[in-house]
XYZ file of C-alpha atoms in Angstrom:
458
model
C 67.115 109.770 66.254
C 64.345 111.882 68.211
C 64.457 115.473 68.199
C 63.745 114.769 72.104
C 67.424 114.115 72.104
C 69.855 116.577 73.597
C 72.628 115.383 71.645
C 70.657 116.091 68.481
C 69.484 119.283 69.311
C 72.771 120.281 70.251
C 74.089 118.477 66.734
C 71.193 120.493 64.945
C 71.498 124.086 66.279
C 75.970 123.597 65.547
C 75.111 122.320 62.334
C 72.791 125.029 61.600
C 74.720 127.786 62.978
C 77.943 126.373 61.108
C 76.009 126.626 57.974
C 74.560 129.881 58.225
C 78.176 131.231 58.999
C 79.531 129.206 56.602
C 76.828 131.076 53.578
C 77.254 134.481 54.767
C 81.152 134.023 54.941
C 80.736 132.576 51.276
C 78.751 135.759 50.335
C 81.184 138.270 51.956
C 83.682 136.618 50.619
C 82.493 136.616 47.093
C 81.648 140.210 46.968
C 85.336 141.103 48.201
C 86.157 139.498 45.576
C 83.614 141.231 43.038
C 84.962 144.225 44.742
C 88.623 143.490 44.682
C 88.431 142.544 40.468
C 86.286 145.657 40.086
C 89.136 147.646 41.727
C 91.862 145.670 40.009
C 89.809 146.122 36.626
C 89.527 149.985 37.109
C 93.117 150.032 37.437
C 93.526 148.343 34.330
C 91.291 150.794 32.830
C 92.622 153.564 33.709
C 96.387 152.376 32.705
C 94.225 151.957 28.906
C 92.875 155.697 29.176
C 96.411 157.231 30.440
C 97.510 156.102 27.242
C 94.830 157.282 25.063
C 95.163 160.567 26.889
C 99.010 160.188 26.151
C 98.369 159.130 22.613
C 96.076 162.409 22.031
C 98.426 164.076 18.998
C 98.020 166.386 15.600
C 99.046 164.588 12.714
C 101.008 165.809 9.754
C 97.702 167.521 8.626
C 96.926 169.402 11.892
C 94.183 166.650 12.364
C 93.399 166.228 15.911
C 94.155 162.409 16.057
C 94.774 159.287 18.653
C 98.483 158.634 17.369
C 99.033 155.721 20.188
C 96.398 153.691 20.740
C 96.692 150.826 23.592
C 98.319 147.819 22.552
C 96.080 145.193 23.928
C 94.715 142.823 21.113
C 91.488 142.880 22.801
C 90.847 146.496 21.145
C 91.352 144.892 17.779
C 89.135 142.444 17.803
C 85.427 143.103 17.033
C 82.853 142.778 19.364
C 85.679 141.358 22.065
C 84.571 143.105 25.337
C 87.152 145.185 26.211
C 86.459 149.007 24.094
C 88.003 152.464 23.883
C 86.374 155.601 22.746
C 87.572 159.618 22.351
C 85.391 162.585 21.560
C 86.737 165.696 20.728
C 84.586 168.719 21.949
C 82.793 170.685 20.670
C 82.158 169.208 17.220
C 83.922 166.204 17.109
C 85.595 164.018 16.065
C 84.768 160.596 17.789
C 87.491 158.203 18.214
C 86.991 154.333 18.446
C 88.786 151.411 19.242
C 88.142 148.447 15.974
C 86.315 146.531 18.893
C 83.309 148.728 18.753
C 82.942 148.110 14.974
C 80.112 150.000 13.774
C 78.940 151.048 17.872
C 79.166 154.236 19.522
C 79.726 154.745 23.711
C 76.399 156.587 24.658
C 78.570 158.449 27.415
C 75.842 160.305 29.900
C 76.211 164.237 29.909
C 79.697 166.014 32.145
C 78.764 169.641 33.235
C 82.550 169.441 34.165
C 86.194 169.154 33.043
C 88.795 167.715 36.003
C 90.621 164.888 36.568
C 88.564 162.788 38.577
C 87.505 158.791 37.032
C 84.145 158.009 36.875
C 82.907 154.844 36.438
C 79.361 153.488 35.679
C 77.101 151.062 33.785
C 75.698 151.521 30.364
C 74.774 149.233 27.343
C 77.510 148.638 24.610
C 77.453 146.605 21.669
C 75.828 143.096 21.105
C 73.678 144.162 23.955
C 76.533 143.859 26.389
C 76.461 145.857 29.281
C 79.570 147.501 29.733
C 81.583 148.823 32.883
C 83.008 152.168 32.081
C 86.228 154.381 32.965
C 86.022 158.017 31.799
C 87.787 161.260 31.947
C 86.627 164.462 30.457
C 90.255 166.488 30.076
C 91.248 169.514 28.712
C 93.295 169.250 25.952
C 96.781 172.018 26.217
C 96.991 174.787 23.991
C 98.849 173.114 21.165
C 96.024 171.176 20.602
C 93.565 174.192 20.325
C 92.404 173.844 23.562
C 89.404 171.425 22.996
C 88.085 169.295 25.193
C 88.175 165.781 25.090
C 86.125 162.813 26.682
C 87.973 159.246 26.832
C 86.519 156.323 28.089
C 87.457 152.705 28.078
C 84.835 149.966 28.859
C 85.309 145.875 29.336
C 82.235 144.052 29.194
C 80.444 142.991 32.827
C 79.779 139.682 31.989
C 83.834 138.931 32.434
C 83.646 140.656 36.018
C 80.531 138.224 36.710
C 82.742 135.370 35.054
C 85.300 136.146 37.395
C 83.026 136.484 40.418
C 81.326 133.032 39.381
C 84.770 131.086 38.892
C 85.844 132.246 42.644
C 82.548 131.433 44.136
C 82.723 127.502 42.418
C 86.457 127.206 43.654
C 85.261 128.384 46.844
C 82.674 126.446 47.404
C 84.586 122.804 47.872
C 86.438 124.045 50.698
C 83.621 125.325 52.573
C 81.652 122.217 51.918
C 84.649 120.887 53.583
C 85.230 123.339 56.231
C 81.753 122.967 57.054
C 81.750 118.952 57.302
C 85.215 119.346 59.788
C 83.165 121.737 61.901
C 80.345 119.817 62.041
C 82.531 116.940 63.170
C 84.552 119.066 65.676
C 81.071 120.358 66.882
C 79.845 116.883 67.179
C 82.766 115.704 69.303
C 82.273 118.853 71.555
C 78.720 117.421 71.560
C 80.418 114.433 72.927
C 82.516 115.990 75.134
C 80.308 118.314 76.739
C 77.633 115.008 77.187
C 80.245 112.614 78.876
C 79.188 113.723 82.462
C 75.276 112.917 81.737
C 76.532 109.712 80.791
C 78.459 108.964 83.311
C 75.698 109.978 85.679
C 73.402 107.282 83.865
C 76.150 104.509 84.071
C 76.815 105.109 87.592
C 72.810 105.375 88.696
C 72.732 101.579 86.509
C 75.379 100.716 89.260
C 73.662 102.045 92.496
C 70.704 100.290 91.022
C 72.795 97.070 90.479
C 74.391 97.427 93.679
C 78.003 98.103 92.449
C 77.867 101.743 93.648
C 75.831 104.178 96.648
C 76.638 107.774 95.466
C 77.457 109.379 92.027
C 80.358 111.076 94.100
C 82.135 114.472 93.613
C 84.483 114.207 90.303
C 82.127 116.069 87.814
C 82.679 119.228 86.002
C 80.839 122.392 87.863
C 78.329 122.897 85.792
C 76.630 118.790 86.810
C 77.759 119.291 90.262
C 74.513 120.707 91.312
C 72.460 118.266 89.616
C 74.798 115.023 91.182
C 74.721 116.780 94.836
C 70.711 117.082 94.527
C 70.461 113.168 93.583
C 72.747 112.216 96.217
C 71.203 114.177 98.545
C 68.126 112.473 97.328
C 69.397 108.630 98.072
C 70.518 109.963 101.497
C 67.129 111.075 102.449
C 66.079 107.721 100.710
C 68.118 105.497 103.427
C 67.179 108.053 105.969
C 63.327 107.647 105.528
C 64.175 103.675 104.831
C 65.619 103.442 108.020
C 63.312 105.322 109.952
C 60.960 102.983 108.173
C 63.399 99.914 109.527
C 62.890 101.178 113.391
C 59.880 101.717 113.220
C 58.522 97.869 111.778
C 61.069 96.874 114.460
C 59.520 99.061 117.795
C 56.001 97.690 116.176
C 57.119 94.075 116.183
C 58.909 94.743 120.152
C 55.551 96.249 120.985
C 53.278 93.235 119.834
C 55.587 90.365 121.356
C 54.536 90.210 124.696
C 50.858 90.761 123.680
C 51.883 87.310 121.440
C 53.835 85.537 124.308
C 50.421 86.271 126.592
C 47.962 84.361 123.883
C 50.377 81.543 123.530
C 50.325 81.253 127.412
C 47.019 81.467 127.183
C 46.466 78.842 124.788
C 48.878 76.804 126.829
C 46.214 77.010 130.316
C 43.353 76.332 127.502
C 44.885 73.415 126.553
C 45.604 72.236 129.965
C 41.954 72.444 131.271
C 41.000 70.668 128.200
C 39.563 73.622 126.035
C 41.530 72.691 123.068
C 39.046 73.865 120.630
C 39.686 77.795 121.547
C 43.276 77.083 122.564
C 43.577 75.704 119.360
C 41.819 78.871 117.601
C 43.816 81.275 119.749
C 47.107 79.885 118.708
C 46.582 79.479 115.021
C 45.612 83.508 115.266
C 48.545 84.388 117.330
C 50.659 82.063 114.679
C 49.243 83.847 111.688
C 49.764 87.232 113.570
C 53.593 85.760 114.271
C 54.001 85.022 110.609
C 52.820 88.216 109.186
C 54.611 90.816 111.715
C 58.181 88.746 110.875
C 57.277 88.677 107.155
C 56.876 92.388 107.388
C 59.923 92.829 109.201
C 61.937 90.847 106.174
C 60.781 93.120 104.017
C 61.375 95.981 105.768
C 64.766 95.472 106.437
C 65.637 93.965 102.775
C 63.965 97.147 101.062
C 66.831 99.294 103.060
C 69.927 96.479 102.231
C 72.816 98.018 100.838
C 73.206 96.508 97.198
C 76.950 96.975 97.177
C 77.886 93.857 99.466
C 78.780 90.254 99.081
C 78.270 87.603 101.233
C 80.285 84.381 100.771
C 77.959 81.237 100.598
C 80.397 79.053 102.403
C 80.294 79.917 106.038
C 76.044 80.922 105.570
C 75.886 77.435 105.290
C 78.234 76.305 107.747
C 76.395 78.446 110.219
C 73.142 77.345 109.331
C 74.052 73.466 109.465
C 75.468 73.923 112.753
C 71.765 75.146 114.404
C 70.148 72.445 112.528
C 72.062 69.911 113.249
C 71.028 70.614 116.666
C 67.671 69.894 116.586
C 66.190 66.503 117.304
C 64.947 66.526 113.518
C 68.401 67.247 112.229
C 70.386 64.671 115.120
C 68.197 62.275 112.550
C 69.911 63.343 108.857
C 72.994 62.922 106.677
C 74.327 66.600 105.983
C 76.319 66.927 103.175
C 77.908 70.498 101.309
C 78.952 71.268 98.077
C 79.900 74.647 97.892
C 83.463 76.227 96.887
C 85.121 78.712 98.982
C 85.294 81.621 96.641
C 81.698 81.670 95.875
C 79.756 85.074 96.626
C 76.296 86.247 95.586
C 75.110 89.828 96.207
C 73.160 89.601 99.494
C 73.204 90.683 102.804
C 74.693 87.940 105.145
C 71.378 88.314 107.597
C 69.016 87.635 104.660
C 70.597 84.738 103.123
C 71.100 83.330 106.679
C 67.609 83.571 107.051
C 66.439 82.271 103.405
C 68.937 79.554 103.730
C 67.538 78.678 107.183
C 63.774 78.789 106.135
C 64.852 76.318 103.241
C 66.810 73.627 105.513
C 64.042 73.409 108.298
C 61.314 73.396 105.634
C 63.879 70.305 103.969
C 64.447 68.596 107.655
C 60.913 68.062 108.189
C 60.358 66.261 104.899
C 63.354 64.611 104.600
C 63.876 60.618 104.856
C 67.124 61.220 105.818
C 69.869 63.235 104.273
C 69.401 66.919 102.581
C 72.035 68.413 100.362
C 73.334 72.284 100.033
C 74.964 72.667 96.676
C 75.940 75.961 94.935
C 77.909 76.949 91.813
C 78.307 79.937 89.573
C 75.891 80.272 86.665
C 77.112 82.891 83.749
C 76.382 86.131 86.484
C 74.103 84.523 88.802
C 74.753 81.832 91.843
C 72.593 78.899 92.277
C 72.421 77.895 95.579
C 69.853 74.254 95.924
C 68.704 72.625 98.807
C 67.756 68.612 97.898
C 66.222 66.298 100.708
C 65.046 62.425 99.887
C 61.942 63.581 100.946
C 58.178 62.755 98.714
C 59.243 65.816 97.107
C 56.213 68.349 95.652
C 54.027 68.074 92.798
C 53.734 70.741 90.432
C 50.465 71.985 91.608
C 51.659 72.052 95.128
C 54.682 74.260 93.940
C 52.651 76.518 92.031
C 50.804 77.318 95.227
C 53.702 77.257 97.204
C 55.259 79.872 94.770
C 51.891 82.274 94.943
C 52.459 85.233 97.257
C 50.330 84.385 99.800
C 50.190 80.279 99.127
C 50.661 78.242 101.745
C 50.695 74.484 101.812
C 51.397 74.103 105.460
C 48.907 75.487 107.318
C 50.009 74.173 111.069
C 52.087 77.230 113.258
C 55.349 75.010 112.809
C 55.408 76.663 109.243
C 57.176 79.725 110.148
C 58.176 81.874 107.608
C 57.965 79.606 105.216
C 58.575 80.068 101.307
C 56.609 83.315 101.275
C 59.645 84.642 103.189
C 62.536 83.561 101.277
C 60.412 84.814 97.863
C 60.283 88.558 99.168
C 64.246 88.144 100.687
C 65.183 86.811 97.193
C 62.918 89.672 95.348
C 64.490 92.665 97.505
C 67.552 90.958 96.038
C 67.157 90.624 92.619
C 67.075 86.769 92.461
C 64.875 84.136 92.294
C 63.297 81.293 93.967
C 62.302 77.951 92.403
C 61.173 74.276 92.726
C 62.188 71.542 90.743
C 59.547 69.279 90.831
C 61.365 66.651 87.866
C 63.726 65.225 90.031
C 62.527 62.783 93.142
C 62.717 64.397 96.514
C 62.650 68.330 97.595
C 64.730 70.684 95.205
C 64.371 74.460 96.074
C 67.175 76.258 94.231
C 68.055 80.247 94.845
C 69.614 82.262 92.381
C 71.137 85.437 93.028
C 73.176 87.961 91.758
C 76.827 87.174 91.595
C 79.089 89.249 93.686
C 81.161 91.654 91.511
C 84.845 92.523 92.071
C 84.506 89.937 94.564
C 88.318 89.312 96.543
C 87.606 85.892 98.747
C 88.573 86.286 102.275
C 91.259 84.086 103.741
C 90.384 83.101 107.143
C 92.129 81.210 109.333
C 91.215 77.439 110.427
């Protein structure tokens, strides 16, 4: 995935953040617990040199000596961590637990005798370095007096130990702490990204025609960003429909100046000048097929996607004008279309598309022309088949070009050209089958969605 992505950049700054508070919460918490063994350590200390202090006695020779020592093992084994030492000022002597062996405490210098602990770092046997407790006390009168320094050590490297231990139990948990946030902050991720999505899945349906507006149920924070697009397609249709009115005052304005040069051809033709009657009306023919081909577009690029048109009653309508005409008195009509079918598409345009296909069909047919529809997958197919010669496939690929025109008499109307932009503005397509004998133009269109047929009466 792109870093272009909000989603990941949103998944990359949680995931970052989690794991930066995640570190620092493992290194405070680590050092509390350095801190909190420390603490607990002095205080085991401390319970070692009360009772050195307490053990302080004169022996049955007057001997200044430590008569009860502390009674953890540690003290009598050699080299085991965990020391004791006594000096008896001035002059000695020094007192040492067995662990020290042959070692001596280098205890720093005391300008002063009270009761406070003091604890520090200094280097101990086997080049351990020791954490200290020590009191320099004065001794009661009994005793002479003296002063006397007592100090109990443990070696470091067990507080480190410790430390270490906590920090590897620790860290599974936060590994897994971390990957639950990171999930958690990936379905917030989610959560908080819905609305976008929904925006994109409802612009897919104004695009497909199943929608017009995003509409109002989004959290505040989109709201501004929906009410701008909406606002957007509303100035769309506005500008589409001034558009609209304005190809149709255009196409008002130049049909009377049309009506004129076909009269005008007309008295040509009656005094015999058929040459320029015959030049004025193919202009005012071409001008005729142009302004309505404009007008088709015009009014298909503003169509409301979110409709559907039942093919039935199109037809029905359709046949009933051709059948009118003294080329249609002449053919065989015959319909094969189901009630419930519906393609997306205005009822106008398919009225007109349909009725460019059946008078193209009438005036090539031998005599009988076919309108046949059925549902393919998501799409309709809607065919008109005459008996006529039918088209080659070089005539249908010029047919098909925008701008192709294989009839080139005014009788042509709108022709194919027509239908192709009505069935473009649409989203379908317009083809010719030129396998089968006789004329086969089939439409395909977009199949009305959520379509509920309408029950009319006979």
């Amino acid at each position: 995935m792109s870093m272009r992505s909000l989603r990941v950049r949103l998944l990359a700054g949680a995931a970052t953040f989690i794991l930066v508070a995640l570190a620092l919460a493992a290194f405070a918490l680590t050092s509390l617990f350095e801190r909190h063994v420390t603490q607990w350590m002095d205080s085991e200390l401390a319970n070692h040199l009360n009772q050195l202090i307490a053990g302080v006695d004169r022996n049955a020779s007057g001997n200044i000596v430590i008569a009860r020592a502390p009674a953890d093992p540690r003290f009598q084994k050699p080299l085991s961590g965990l020391y004791w030492q006594v000096e008896i000022e001035p002059a000695g002597p020094v007192y040492r637990s067995r662990s020290l062996w042959d070692a001596t405490l280098d205890l720093p210098a005391e300008a002063a005798i009270d009761d406070d602990l003091r604890n520090y770092e200094l280097s101990g046997p086997a080049a351990q370095s020791l954490h200290v407790v020590e009191r320099r006390i004065a001794l009661p009168a009994r005793l002479d007096g003296k002063t006397a320094r007592i100090a109990v050590g443990i070696d470091a490297a067990d507080l480190a130990a410790a430390t270490r231990s906590f920090a590897g139990a620790l860290l599974p948990y936060l590994a897994l702490l971390a990957l639950l946030l990171i999930a958690a902050g990936s379905a917030q991720v989610a959560i908080g990204l819905r609305p976008l999505a929904t925006i994109r899945q409802r612009l897919t349906a104004i695009g497909a025609g199943t929608q017009t507006r995003l509409g109002n149920d989004f959290p505040e924070e989109v709201m501004p960003l929906v009410s701008e697009i909406d606002a957007q397609l509303d100035a769309r249709e506005r500008q589409i429909e001034k558009a609209r009115a304005r190809a149709a005052d255009l196409a008002h304005g130049l049909k009377t100046p049309l009506q004129v040069l076909a009269s005008d051809a007309e008295r040509l033709h009656a005094k015999g000048e058929t040459e320029i009657a015959g030049e004025i009306d193919d202009i005012r023919a071409t001008m005729q097929r142009h302004i309505e081909r404009e007008l088709t577009r015009a009014r298909s690029s503003a169509a409301n996607m979110n409709v559907a048109t039942e093919l039935l009653p199109i037809a029905q309508r359709v046949l009933r004008v051709a059948q009118r005409t003294p080329a249609g008195e002449r053919i065989a009509w015959t319909t094969d279309i189901a009630p419930q079918l519906a393609a997306r598409i205005d009822a106008d345009d398919l009225t007109e598309a349909l009725g460019n296909l059946v008078e193209n069909a009438t005036r090539h047919a031998a005599g009988a022309i076919t309108i046949r529809a059925h549902a393919e997958s998501e799409t309709i197919a809607l065919a008109v088949l005459d008996d006529g010669p039918g088209m080659s496939a070089e005539d249908a690929e010029i047919a098909m070009r925008r701008g192709g025109r294989l009839d080139t008499s005014g009788s042509a109307g709108l022709g194919l050209a027509i239908v192709g932009d009505i069935m473009e503005a649409w989203d379908g397509t317009l083809n010719i089958d030129t396998s089968a004998p006789g004329g086969n133009i089939v439409l395909r269109l977009p199949a009305a969605i959520n379509h509920k047929p309408v029950h009319r009466q006979p």
